[in-house]
Short mmCIF file of C-alpha atoms in Angstrom, two decimals:
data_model
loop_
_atom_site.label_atom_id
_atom_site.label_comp_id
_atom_site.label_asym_id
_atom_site.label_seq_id
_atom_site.Cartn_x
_atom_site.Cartn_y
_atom_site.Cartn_z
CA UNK A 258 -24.63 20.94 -24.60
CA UNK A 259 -23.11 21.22 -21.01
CA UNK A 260 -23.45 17.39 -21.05
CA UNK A 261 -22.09 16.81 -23.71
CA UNK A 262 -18.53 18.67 -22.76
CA UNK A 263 -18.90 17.11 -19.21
CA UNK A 264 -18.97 13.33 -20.88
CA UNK A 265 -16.15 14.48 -23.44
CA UNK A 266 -14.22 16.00 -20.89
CA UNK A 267 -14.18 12.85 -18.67
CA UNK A 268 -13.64 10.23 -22.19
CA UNK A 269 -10.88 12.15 -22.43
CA UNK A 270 -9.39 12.01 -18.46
CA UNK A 271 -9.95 8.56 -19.00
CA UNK A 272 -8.13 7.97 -22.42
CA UNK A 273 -5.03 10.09 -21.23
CA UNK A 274 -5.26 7.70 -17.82
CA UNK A 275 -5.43 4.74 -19.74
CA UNK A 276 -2.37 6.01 -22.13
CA UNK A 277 0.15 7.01 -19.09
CA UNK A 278 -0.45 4.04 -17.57
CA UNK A 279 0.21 1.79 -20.80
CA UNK A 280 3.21 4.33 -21.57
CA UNK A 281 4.90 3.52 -18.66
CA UNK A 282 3.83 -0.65 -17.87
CA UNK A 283 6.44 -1.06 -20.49
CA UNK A 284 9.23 0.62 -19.26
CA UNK A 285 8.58 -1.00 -15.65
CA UNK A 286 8.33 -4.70 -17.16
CA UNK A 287 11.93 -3.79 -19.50
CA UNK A 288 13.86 -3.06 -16.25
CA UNK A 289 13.72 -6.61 -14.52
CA UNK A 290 15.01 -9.48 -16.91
CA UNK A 291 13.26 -12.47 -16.85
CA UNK A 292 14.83 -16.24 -16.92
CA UNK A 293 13.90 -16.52 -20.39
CA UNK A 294 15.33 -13.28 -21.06
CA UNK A 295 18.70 -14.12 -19.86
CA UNK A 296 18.89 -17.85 -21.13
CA UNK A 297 18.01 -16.85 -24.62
CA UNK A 298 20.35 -13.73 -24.42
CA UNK A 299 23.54 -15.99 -22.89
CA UNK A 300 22.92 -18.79 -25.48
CA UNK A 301 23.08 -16.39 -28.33
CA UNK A 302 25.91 -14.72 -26.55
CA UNK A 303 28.09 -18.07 -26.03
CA UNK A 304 27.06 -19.39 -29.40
CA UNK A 305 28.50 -16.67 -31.19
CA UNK A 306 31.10 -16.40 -29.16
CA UNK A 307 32.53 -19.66 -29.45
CA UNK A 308 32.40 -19.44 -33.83
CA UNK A 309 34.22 -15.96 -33.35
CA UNK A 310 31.64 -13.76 -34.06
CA UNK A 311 32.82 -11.75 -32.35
CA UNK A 312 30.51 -8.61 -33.39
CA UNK A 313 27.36 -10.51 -32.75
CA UNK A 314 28.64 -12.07 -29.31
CA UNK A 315 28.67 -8.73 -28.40
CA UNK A 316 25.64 -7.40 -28.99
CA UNK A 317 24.05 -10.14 -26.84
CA UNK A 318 26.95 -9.46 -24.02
CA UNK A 319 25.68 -5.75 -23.96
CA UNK A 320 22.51 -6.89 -22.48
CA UNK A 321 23.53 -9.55 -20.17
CA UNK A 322 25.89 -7.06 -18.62
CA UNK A 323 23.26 -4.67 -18.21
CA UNK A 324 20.58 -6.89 -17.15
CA UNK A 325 22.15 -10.29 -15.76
CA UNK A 326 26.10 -9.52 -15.23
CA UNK A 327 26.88 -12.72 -13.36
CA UNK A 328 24.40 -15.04 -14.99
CA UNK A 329 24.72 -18.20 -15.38
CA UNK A 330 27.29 -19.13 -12.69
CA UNK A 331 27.49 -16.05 -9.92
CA UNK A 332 31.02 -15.18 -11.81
CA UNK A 333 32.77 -12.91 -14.24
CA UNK A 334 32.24 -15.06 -17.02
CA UNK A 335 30.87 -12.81 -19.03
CA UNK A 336 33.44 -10.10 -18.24
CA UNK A 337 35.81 -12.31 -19.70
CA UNK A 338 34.13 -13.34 -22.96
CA UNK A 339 33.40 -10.07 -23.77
CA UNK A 340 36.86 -8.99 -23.11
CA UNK A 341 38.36 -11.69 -25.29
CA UNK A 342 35.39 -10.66 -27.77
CA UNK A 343 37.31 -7.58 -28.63
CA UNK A 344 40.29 -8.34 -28.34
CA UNK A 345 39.12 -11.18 -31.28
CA UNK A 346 37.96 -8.17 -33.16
CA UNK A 347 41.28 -6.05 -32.75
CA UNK A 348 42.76 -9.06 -33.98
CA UNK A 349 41.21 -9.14 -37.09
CA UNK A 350 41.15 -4.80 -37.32
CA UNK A 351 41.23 -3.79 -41.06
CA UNK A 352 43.43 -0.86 -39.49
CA UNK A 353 45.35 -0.04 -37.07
CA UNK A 354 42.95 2.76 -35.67
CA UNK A 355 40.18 0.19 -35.44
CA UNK A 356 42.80 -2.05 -33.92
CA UNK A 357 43.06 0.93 -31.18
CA UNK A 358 39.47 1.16 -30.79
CA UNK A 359 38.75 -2.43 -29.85
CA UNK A 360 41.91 -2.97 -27.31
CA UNK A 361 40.80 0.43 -25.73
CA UNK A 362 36.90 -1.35 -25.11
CA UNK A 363 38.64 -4.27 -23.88
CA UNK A 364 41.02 -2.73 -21.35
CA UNK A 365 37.36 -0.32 -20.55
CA UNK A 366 35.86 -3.50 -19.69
CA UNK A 367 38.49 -4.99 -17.66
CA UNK A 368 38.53 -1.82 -15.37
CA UNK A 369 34.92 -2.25 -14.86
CA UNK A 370 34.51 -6.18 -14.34
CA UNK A 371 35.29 -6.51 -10.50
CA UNK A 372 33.38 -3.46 -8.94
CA UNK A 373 30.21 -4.41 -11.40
CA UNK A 374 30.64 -8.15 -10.92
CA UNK A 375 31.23 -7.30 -7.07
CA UNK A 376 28.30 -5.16 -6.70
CA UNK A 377 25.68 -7.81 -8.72
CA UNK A 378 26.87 -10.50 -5.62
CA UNK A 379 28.88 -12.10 -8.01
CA UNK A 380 32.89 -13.90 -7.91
CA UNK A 381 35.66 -12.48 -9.31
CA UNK A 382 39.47 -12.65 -9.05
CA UNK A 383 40.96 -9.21 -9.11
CA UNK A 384 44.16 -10.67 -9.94
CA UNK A 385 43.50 -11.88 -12.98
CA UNK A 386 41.78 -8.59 -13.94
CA UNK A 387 44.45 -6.73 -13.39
CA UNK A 388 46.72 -8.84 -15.54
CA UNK A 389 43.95 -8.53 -18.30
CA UNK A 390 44.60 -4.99 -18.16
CA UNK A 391 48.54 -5.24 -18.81
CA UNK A 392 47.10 -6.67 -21.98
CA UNK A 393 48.85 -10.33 -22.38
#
């Protein structure tokens, strides 16, 4: 019997080794974007973008600016797509509190686009941010 608990109690050391380390493999792997990673996420991204869909162009910016900020070029291009992303949307605002929402993301992001793009080793003119805060 006292073999019997001795095997059990090291099949299970083993199975909770085996889960913590296949618990956390993912998390390490999610927090370093790949190539492929950021090409498909820009091409959705720029693709959307440029047939104003705006909502969807969005989604996909989220996770470039989180993961690849200054992909594809070293610049703020993203920045600036996003920011005209919402600006697109407060455009088209069913109301005018909706309307407020989306400006207020847009003038968010502009406050945020040269420190971030700055800090990923990026180029950005800080000029032109600030006059994308004035809101044309």
């Amino acid at each position: 019997m006292r073999v019997f608990f001795s095997r059990l109690s090291a099949l299970a050391s083993l199975l909770t080794a085996v889960l913590l380390f296949s618990a956390t493999a993912p998390a390490h792997a999610q927090s370093s974007a790949s190539d492929q990673q950021k090409k498909e996420y820009y091409s959705l991204f720029v693709t959307d973008y440029r047939s104003d869909n705006f909502k969807s162009a969005l989604r996909s910016a989220d996770w470039l600016l989180k993961h690849a900020p200054t992909y594809p070029e070293g610049d703020a291009r993203i920045y600036r797509r996003a920011y005209n992303s919402y600006l697109g949307l407060a455009k088209n605002a069913s109301s005018d509190a909706e309307k407020r929402a989306y400006v207020d993301s847009a003038l968010t992001l502009a406050k945020r686009a040269v420190s971030e793009v700055r800090a990923a080793g990026g180029q950005v003119d800080e000029h032109t941010w600030i006059q994308r805060r004035k809101l044309r």
